[in-house]
Short mmCIF file of C-alpha atoms in Angstrom, two decimals:
data_model
loop_
_atom_site.label_atom_id
_atom_site.label_comp_id
_atom_site.label_asym_id
_atom_site.label_seq_id
_atom_site.Cartn_x
_atom_site.Cartn_y
_atom_site.Cartn_z
CA MET W 82 4.29 18.53 -13.57
CA GLU W 83 1.76 19.72 -10.99
CA GLU W 84 3.03 19.87 -7.44
CA PHE W 85 0.85 19.26 -4.41
CA ASP W 86 1.48 20.23 -0.84
CA VAL W 87 0.31 16.84 0.43
CA ILE W 88 -0.09 13.54 -1.44
CA VAL W 89 -2.01 10.77 0.32
CA VAL W 90 -1.54 7.19 -0.88
CA GLY W 91 -4.72 5.23 -0.13
CA GLY W 92 -8.38 6.22 0.10
CA GLY W 93 -9.45 4.41 3.26
CA PRO W 94 -10.49 6.10 6.53
CA ALA W 95 -6.88 6.92 7.50
CA GLY W 96 -6.01 8.44 4.13
CA LEU W 97 -9.25 10.38 3.74
CA ALA W 98 -9.01 11.72 7.31
CA ALA W 99 -5.45 12.88 6.58
CA ALA W 100 -6.51 14.49 3.30
CA ILE W 101 -9.51 16.31 4.77
CA THR W 102 -7.44 17.61 7.68
CA ALA W 103 -4.58 18.75 5.44
CA LYS W 104 -7.01 20.53 3.13
CA ARG W 105 -8.68 22.29 6.04
CA ASN W 106 -5.23 23.55 6.99
CA GLY W 107 -4.77 25.16 3.60
CA MET W 108 -2.93 22.40 1.76
CA ASN W 109 -3.35 21.59 -1.94
CA THR W 110 -4.10 17.90 -1.38
CA LEU W 111 -4.22 14.82 -3.62
CA VAL W 112 -5.43 11.30 -2.78
CA ILE W 113 -4.32 8.42 -5.00
CA GLU W 114 -6.48 5.30 -4.65
CA ARG W 115 -5.84 1.99 -6.43
CA GLY W 116 -9.48 0.88 -6.37
CA GLU W 117 -12.28 1.84 -8.71
CA PHE W 118 -13.45 4.13 -5.92
CA PRO W 119 -12.50 4.57 -2.23
CA GLY W 120 -13.98 1.61 -0.42
CA ALA W 121 -13.98 -0.72 -3.42
CA LYS W 122 -11.08 -2.73 -1.94
CA ASN W 123 -11.51 -1.88 1.74
CA VAL W 124 -12.68 -4.43 4.27
CA MET W 125 -13.25 -4.41 8.03
CA GLY W 126 -15.54 -6.22 10.44
CA GLY W 127 -17.95 -3.34 10.33
CA VAL W 128 -18.14 -1.26 13.56
CA LEU W 129 -17.50 2.49 13.45
CA TYR W 130 -17.15 4.46 16.69
CA THR W 131 -18.82 7.84 16.96
CA GLU W 132 -16.40 9.97 18.96
CA PRO W 133 -13.32 9.87 16.68
CA THR W 134 -15.44 10.03 13.54
CA SER W 135 -17.35 13.08 14.75
CA ARG W 136 -14.07 14.90 15.33
CA LEU W 137 -13.48 14.61 11.60
CA ILE W 138 -17.08 15.10 10.37
CA PRO W 139 -19.34 16.63 13.06
CA ASP W 140 -22.85 15.11 13.01
CA PHE W 141 -21.71 12.50 10.47
CA TRP W 142 -24.30 10.13 11.94
CA GLN W 143 -27.03 12.34 10.47
CA GLN W 144 -25.55 12.20 6.95
CA ALA W 145 -23.46 9.07 6.41
CA PRO W 146 -24.78 5.78 4.96
CA LEU W 147 -24.67 3.91 8.27
CA GLU W 148 -26.36 0.60 8.99
CA ARG W 149 -27.54 0.42 12.63
CA PRO W 150 -26.56 2.10 15.91
CA VAL W 151 -25.10 -0.54 18.23
CA ILE W 152 -27.17 -0.62 21.42
CA GLU W 153 -25.85 -3.95 22.73
CA GLN W 154 -22.52 -5.76 22.67
CA ARG W 155 -22.63 -9.49 23.29
CA TYR W 156 -20.04 -12.22 23.76
CA ALA W 157 -20.45 -15.93 23.12
CA LEU W 158 -17.97 -18.55 24.26
CA LEU W 159 -18.48 -21.66 22.10
CA GLU W 160 -17.53 -25.15 23.25
CA GLY W 161 -18.62 -28.04 21.08
CA ASP W 162 -22.30 -27.44 20.32
CA ASN W 163 -22.69 -25.35 23.48
CA ALA W 164 -22.59 -21.59 23.94
CA PHE W 165 -22.09 -19.45 27.04
CA THR W 166 -23.30 -15.91 26.38
CA ALA W 167 -23.06 -12.53 28.10
CA GLY W 168 -23.81 -9.01 26.98
CA TYR W 169 -24.14 -5.37 27.86
CA ARG W 170 -26.99 -3.16 26.71
CA SER W 171 -27.12 0.57 27.46
CA PRO W 172 -30.09 2.89 26.90
CA ALA W 173 -27.58 5.71 26.36
CA TRP W 174 -26.22 3.88 23.31
CA ALA W 175 -29.69 4.10 21.76
CA ASP W 176 -29.74 7.91 21.85
CA PRO W 177 -28.13 10.22 19.27
CA PRO W 178 -25.30 10.58 18.47
CA TYR W 179 -24.98 6.93 19.58
CA ASN W 180 -21.81 5.15 20.72
CA ALA W 181 -21.10 3.17 17.55
CA HIS W 182 -22.66 2.08 14.27
CA THR W 183 -22.34 -0.89 12.01
CA VAL W 184 -21.21 0.08 8.53
CA LEU W 185 -20.46 -1.41 5.13
CA ARG W 186 -17.14 0.01 3.96
CA ALA W 187 -17.99 0.24 0.26
CA LYS W 188 -20.80 2.65 1.13
CA PHE W 189 -19.15 4.56 3.97
CA ASP W 190 -15.74 5.10 2.37
CA ARG W 191 -17.35 6.33 -0.83
CA TRP W 192 -19.40 8.83 1.19
CA LEU W 193 -16.32 9.98 3.11
CA ALA W 194 -14.46 10.43 -0.18
CA LYS W 195 -17.29 12.63 -1.43
CA LYS W 196 -16.99 14.75 1.72
CA ALA W 197 -13.27 15.10 1.02
CA GLU W 198 -13.97 16.24 -2.53
CA GLU W 199 -16.50 18.76 -1.24
CA GLU W 200 -13.68 20.18 0.89
CA GLY W 201 -11.52 20.55 -2.23
CA VAL W 202 -9.42 17.36 -2.09
CA LEU W 203 -8.56 15.90 -5.50
CA ILE W 204 -9.01 12.10 -5.67
CA ILE W 205 -7.56 10.00 -8.47
CA ASN W 206 -8.86 6.40 -8.57
CA GLU W 207 -7.63 3.25 -10.31
CA THR W 208 -4.02 4.37 -9.93
CA VAL W 209 -1.24 2.39 -8.28
CA VAL W 210 1.62 4.22 -6.58
CA GLU W 211 4.77 2.24 -7.33
CA ASP W 212 7.39 4.16 -5.36
CA LEU W 213 8.42 7.46 -3.87
CA LEU W 214 10.33 10.06 -5.86
CA TYR W 215 13.64 11.16 -4.41
CA LYS W 216 16.10 14.01 -4.82
CA PRO W 217 19.77 13.08 -5.26
CA ASP W 218 20.31 13.70 -1.53
CA GLY W 219 17.57 11.19 -0.64
CA GLY W 220 14.83 13.71 0.12
CA VAL W 221 11.29 12.69 -0.91
CA ILE W 222 9.69 14.91 -3.54
CA GLY W 223 6.60 12.97 -4.62
CA VAL W 224 5.43 9.60 -5.98
CA SER W 225 5.67 7.59 -9.16
CA THR W 226 2.60 5.74 -10.43
CA GLY W 227 1.83 3.06 -12.98
CA ARG W 228 0.28 5.58 -15.36
CA ALA W 229 2.02 7.09 -18.36
CA GLU W 230 3.52 10.41 -17.26
CA GLY W 231 2.53 9.25 -13.82
CA ASP W 232 5.03 11.05 -11.61
CA VAL W 233 3.45 13.50 -9.18
CA ARG W 234 5.43 15.93 -7.08
CA GLY W 235 4.50 16.60 -3.46
CA LYS W 236 6.07 18.22 -0.44
CA VAL W 237 4.76 15.63 2.04
CA VAL W 238 3.59 12.10 1.25
CA ILE W 239 1.25 10.35 3.70
CA LEU W 240 1.21 6.57 3.28
CA ALA W 241 -2.21 5.09 4.06
CA GLU W 242 -1.71 2.05 1.87
CA GLY W 243 -2.94 -0.65 4.22
CA VAL W 244 -1.36 -3.63 5.94
CA ASN W 245 0.96 -4.68 3.09
CA ALA W 246 2.66 -1.25 3.23
CA LEU W 247 4.63 -1.85 0.03
CA ILE W 248 5.83 1.74 -0.39
CA ALA W 249 6.70 2.07 3.30
CA LYS W 250 8.83 -1.07 2.97
CA LYS W 251 10.64 0.34 -0.06
CA ALA W 252 11.26 3.52 1.92
CA GLY W 253 12.86 1.58 4.75
CA LEU W 254 10.05 2.35 7.19
CA HIS W 255 8.60 -1.14 7.40
CA THR W 256 9.86 -4.69 7.47
CA GLN W 257 8.32 -7.83 6.04
CA LEU W 258 5.60 -8.91 8.44
CA GLY W 259 5.90 -12.32 10.02
CA PRO W 260 2.85 -14.63 10.25
CA GLU W 261 2.66 -13.90 13.99
CA HIS W 262 1.93 -10.23 13.19
CA VAL W 263 -0.90 -10.70 10.69
CA ALA W 264 -4.43 -12.09 11.00
CA VAL W 265 -6.29 -13.62 8.08
CA ALA W 266 -9.91 -12.48 8.18
CA VAL W 267 -12.86 -13.47 5.99
CA LYS W 268 -16.49 -12.49 6.19
CA GLU W 269 -19.78 -12.86 4.41
CA ILE W 270 -22.63 -10.41 4.03
CA ILE W 271 -25.77 -12.50 4.54
CA SER W 272 -29.07 -10.88 3.61
CA LEU W 273 -32.01 -11.16 5.99
CA PRO W 274 -35.24 -9.15 6.27
CA ARG W 275 -34.82 -6.41 8.86
CA GLU W 276 -37.81 -7.68 10.84
CA LYS W 277 -36.13 -11.07 11.29
CA ILE W 278 -32.91 -9.42 12.39
CA GLU W 279 -34.72 -7.37 15.00
CA ASP W 280 -36.70 -10.38 16.22
CA ARG W 281 -33.70 -12.71 16.50
CA PHE W 282 -31.50 -10.14 18.21
CA CYS W 283 -34.29 -8.69 20.44
CA LEU W 284 -33.98 -5.21 18.95
CA GLU W 285 -36.33 -2.31 18.41
CA PRO W 286 -36.74 -1.17 14.79
CA GLY W 287 -33.51 0.33 13.50
CA GLN W 288 -31.37 -0.76 16.45
CA GLY W 289 -28.29 -2.96 16.11
CA ALA W 290 -26.20 -5.41 18.10
CA THR W 291 -22.83 -7.10 17.83
CA ILE W 292 -21.69 -10.54 18.95
CA GLU W 293 -18.03 -11.49 19.43
CA LEU W 294 -17.51 -15.25 19.37
CA LEU W 295 -14.61 -16.91 21.20
CA GLY W 296 -13.31 -20.35 22.10
CA ASP W 297 -14.32 -23.06 19.64
CA ALA W 298 -15.43 -20.32 17.27
CA THR W 299 -11.80 -20.04 16.16
CA ALA W 300 -10.94 -23.72 16.64
CA GLY W 301 -8.91 -22.70 19.69
CA MET W 302 -6.62 -20.37 17.75
CA VAL W 303 -5.75 -16.80 18.73
CA GLY W 304 -8.43 -14.75 17.03
CA THR W 305 -12.10 -13.93 17.11
CA ALA W 306 -15.30 -14.38 15.16
CA PHE W 307 -18.19 -11.96 14.94
CA ILE W 308 -21.77 -11.31 13.90
CA TYR W 309 -22.82 -7.69 13.28
CA THR W 310 -26.32 -6.54 12.38
CA ASN W 311 -26.78 -4.31 9.33
CA GLN W 312 -30.04 -2.84 8.07
CA ASP W 313 -31.10 -5.89 6.09
CA SER W 314 -28.09 -8.17 6.37
CA LEU W 315 -25.61 -9.68 8.81
CA SER W 316 -21.83 -9.41 8.65
CA VAL W 317 -20.53 -12.80 9.75
CA GLY W 318 -16.78 -13.34 9.87
CA ILE W 319 -13.71 -14.80 11.50
CA GLY W 320 -10.09 -13.75 11.85
CA CYS W 321 -7.14 -15.72 13.23
CA LEU W 322 -3.40 -15.19 13.42
CA MET W 323 -1.71 -16.50 10.31
CA SER W 324 0.93 -18.23 12.43
CA GLU W 325 -1.80 -20.19 14.24
CA MET W 326 -3.48 -21.15 10.99
CA LEU W 327 -0.19 -22.35 9.50
CA LYS W 328 0.43 -24.60 12.52
CA ILE W 329 -2.73 -26.61 11.92
CA GLN W 330 -2.98 -25.98 8.17
CA ALA W 331 -6.34 -24.27 8.64
CA ASN W 332 -8.29 -22.80 5.75
CA ALA W 333 -10.10 -19.52 6.45
CA ASN W 334 -13.12 -20.41 4.33
CA ASP W 335 -13.47 -23.79 6.06
CA LEU W 336 -13.32 -22.03 9.44
CA LEU W 337 -16.12 -19.68 8.39
CA GLU W 338 -18.30 -22.55 7.15
CA ARG W 339 -17.65 -24.40 10.42
CA LEU W 340 -18.68 -21.31 12.37
CA LYS W 341 -21.90 -20.90 10.37
CA ALA W 342 -22.81 -24.54 11.05
CA HIS W 343 -22.61 -24.12 14.85
CA PRO W 344 -26.13 -24.37 16.36
CA PHE W 345 -25.84 -20.96 18.05
CA VAL W 346 -24.85 -19.24 14.81
CA ARG W 347 -26.99 -21.33 12.49
CA LYS W 348 -30.22 -20.18 14.14
CA LEU W 349 -29.25 -16.52 13.80
CA ILE W 350 -28.48 -16.73 10.07
CA GLU W 351 -31.17 -19.28 9.15
CA GLY W 352 -32.90 -18.40 5.88
CA GLY W 353 -30.27 -15.85 4.92
CA GLU W 354 -28.57 -15.65 1.55
CA THR W 355 -24.89 -14.87 1.12
CA LYS W 356 -24.57 -11.76 -1.03
CA GLU W 357 -20.87 -10.99 -0.69
CA TYR W 358 -17.65 -12.69 0.39
CA LEU W 359 -14.64 -10.65 1.46
CA GLY W 360 -11.12 -11.39 2.67
CA HIS W 361 -8.53 -9.18 4.31
CA LEU W 362 -5.24 -9.17 6.21
CA ILE W 363 -5.24 -7.36 9.56
CA PRO W 364 -2.10 -6.11 11.34
CA GLU W 365 -2.11 -7.74 14.77
CA GLY W 366 1.37 -7.18 16.14
CA GLY W 367 0.27 -4.57 18.64
CA TYR W 368 2.48 -1.85 20.08
CA LYS W 369 5.71 -3.83 19.76
CA ALA W 370 5.24 -4.26 16.01
CA ILE W 371 4.70 -0.57 15.19
CA PRO W 372 7.29 0.45 12.59
CA LYS W 373 9.02 3.78 12.28
CA MET W 374 6.22 6.08 11.14
CA TYR W 375 8.13 9.00 9.63
CA ARG W 376 11.11 10.12 7.61
CA GLN W 377 11.95 13.26 5.67
CA GLY W 378 8.75 14.24 3.87
CA VAL W 379 6.88 11.00 4.69
CA LEU W 380 4.33 9.92 7.33
CA VAL W 381 2.72 6.48 7.76
CA VAL W 382 -0.84 6.09 9.11
CA GLY W 383 -3.51 3.50 9.84
CA ASP W 384 -2.97 -0.18 9.04
CA ALA W 385 0.30 0.65 7.29
CA ALA W 386 1.59 1.78 10.70
CA MET W 387 0.15 -1.34 12.44
CA LEU W 388 -2.33 0.83 14.35
CA VAL W 389 -4.93 -1.80 15.19
CA ASN W 390 -6.11 -2.78 18.66
CA GLY W 391 -7.50 -6.23 17.98
CA LEU W 392 -8.24 -6.77 21.65
CA HIS W 393 -10.92 -4.09 21.49
CA ARG W 394 -12.11 -4.45 17.90
CA GLU W 395 -10.59 -1.08 17.06
CA GLY W 396 -9.11 -0.24 13.69
CA SER W 397 -10.99 2.41 11.75
CA ASN W 398 -11.08 4.82 14.70
CA LEU W 399 -7.32 4.50 15.24
CA ALA W 400 -6.83 4.92 11.50
CA MET W 401 -8.85 8.14 11.30
CA SER W 402 -7.27 9.55 14.44
CA SER W 403 -3.77 8.90 13.10
CA GLY W 404 -4.78 10.42 9.77
CA MET W 405 -6.01 13.61 11.40
CA VAL W 406 -2.77 14.03 13.36
CA ALA W 407 -0.73 13.35 10.22
CA GLY W 408 -2.70 15.90 8.20
CA GLU W 409 -2.08 18.58 10.81
CA VAL W 410 1.64 17.78 11.10
CA ALA W 411 2.05 17.71 7.32
CA ALA W 412 0.39 21.12 6.99
CA GLY W 413 2.56 22.56 9.75
CA ALA W 414 5.72 21.26 8.10
CA VAL W 415 4.79 22.73 4.72
CA ASN W 416 3.86 26.09 6.23
CA SER W 417 7.12 26.25 8.17
CA HIS W 418 9.16 25.13 5.13
CA ASP W 419 10.69 22.40 7.28
CA LEU W 420 10.24 18.94 5.77
CA SER W 421 13.12 17.38 7.67
CA GLU W 422 12.90 14.07 9.47
CA GLN W 423 12.95 15.92 12.76
CA SER W 424 9.93 17.93 11.68
CA MET W 425 8.09 14.72 10.69
CA LYS W 426 8.89 13.19 14.10
CA LEU W 427 6.31 15.55 15.57
CA TYR W 428 3.66 13.19 14.16
CA GLN W 429 4.79 10.28 16.32
CA ASP W 430 5.30 12.55 19.34
CA ARG W 431 1.76 13.90 19.04
CA LEU W 432 0.32 10.45 18.46
CA LYS W 433 1.83 9.36 21.78
CA GLU W 434 -0.35 11.98 23.47
CA THR W 435 -3.54 10.45 22.05
CA TYR W 436 -5.48 7.33 23.00
CA VAL W 437 -4.08 5.64 19.88
CA LEU W 438 -0.60 4.89 21.19
CA LYS W 439 -1.61 5.08 24.85
CA ASP W 440 -4.07 2.20 24.43
CA LEU W 441 -1.71 0.14 22.28
CA TYR W 442 1.04 0.63 24.85
CA LYS W 443 -1.29 -0.33 27.70
CA TYR W 444 -2.04 -3.69 26.06
CA ARG W 445 1.47 -4.22 24.67
CA ASN W 446 1.98 -7.53 26.51
CA THR W 447 -1.38 -8.98 25.58
CA ALA W 448 -1.54 -11.64 22.88
CA HIS W 449 -2.93 -10.26 19.61
#
């Protein structure tokens, strides 16, 4: 049985960032992804921030399959058929390397996985990790998968398995999430000619904008709706706390159709054709819902660690940042031959020094 220094469970931004960082620190690294390819099952609204991404892949914006640089962020408060709008546009956001880009995850994650493979990371797709492997004393020594002869040994396992965090729960690092800690999000990719997008959003060729929709957009529930411009399509979606939706027996698809029928939204998507429909759960518990993120030989990153700042539309950047810290800590633990829980605690300690936990702590008393 081959043994790896680091095994990463999940091929999203958090997992791939962890794998790339571990490999750069000399680790023999494996990523196990349940989808057909990284990104096949990954969903997010669609905004990627430049600064944290460039720390992982310098000048990524010159190589990656991005959609449009975001030069304006708008907000629309809907009430009945009315809309109150405000926005901020910065010329600096229109200059390389740009502040943020819209992305489609199926394209971007696949590209990031290729970069990981170029670094020497081994990626195995269409494989489900079912549990951790343990020594008699409880120490983690790898993972078991659904494949025949599917056990894989590893010195450190990084769990980047997403919001459901099934393995983290089995390992005692996560509890069953309540409906008040999870948002149900759905979105459609609606095709439109790029010239129409630029005309309707008052953009120069190639530029992008985002609109966050509040108020009646979510039928008064805690949540948000959005419209993001891609090259030749719009990402239109809505996400609300599951607990709020259960109270009024709301259906996510009905909410999205209601949003699309609003006069303000209808004019922006008029003539478009829905090409793709996606659904996703988003961890929205904030700082107070963050689980224990480490144990002997195990680290938890990204959505699996509840690292989402819904107030600021931040998820992928927190995921990648946590993955990079985890990759460095994992490599340090392997090199020092200290895989103890105390050694793994360095991950959480270092994360507290970054904007990831600082921002989540700052907004800890804000409704998510």
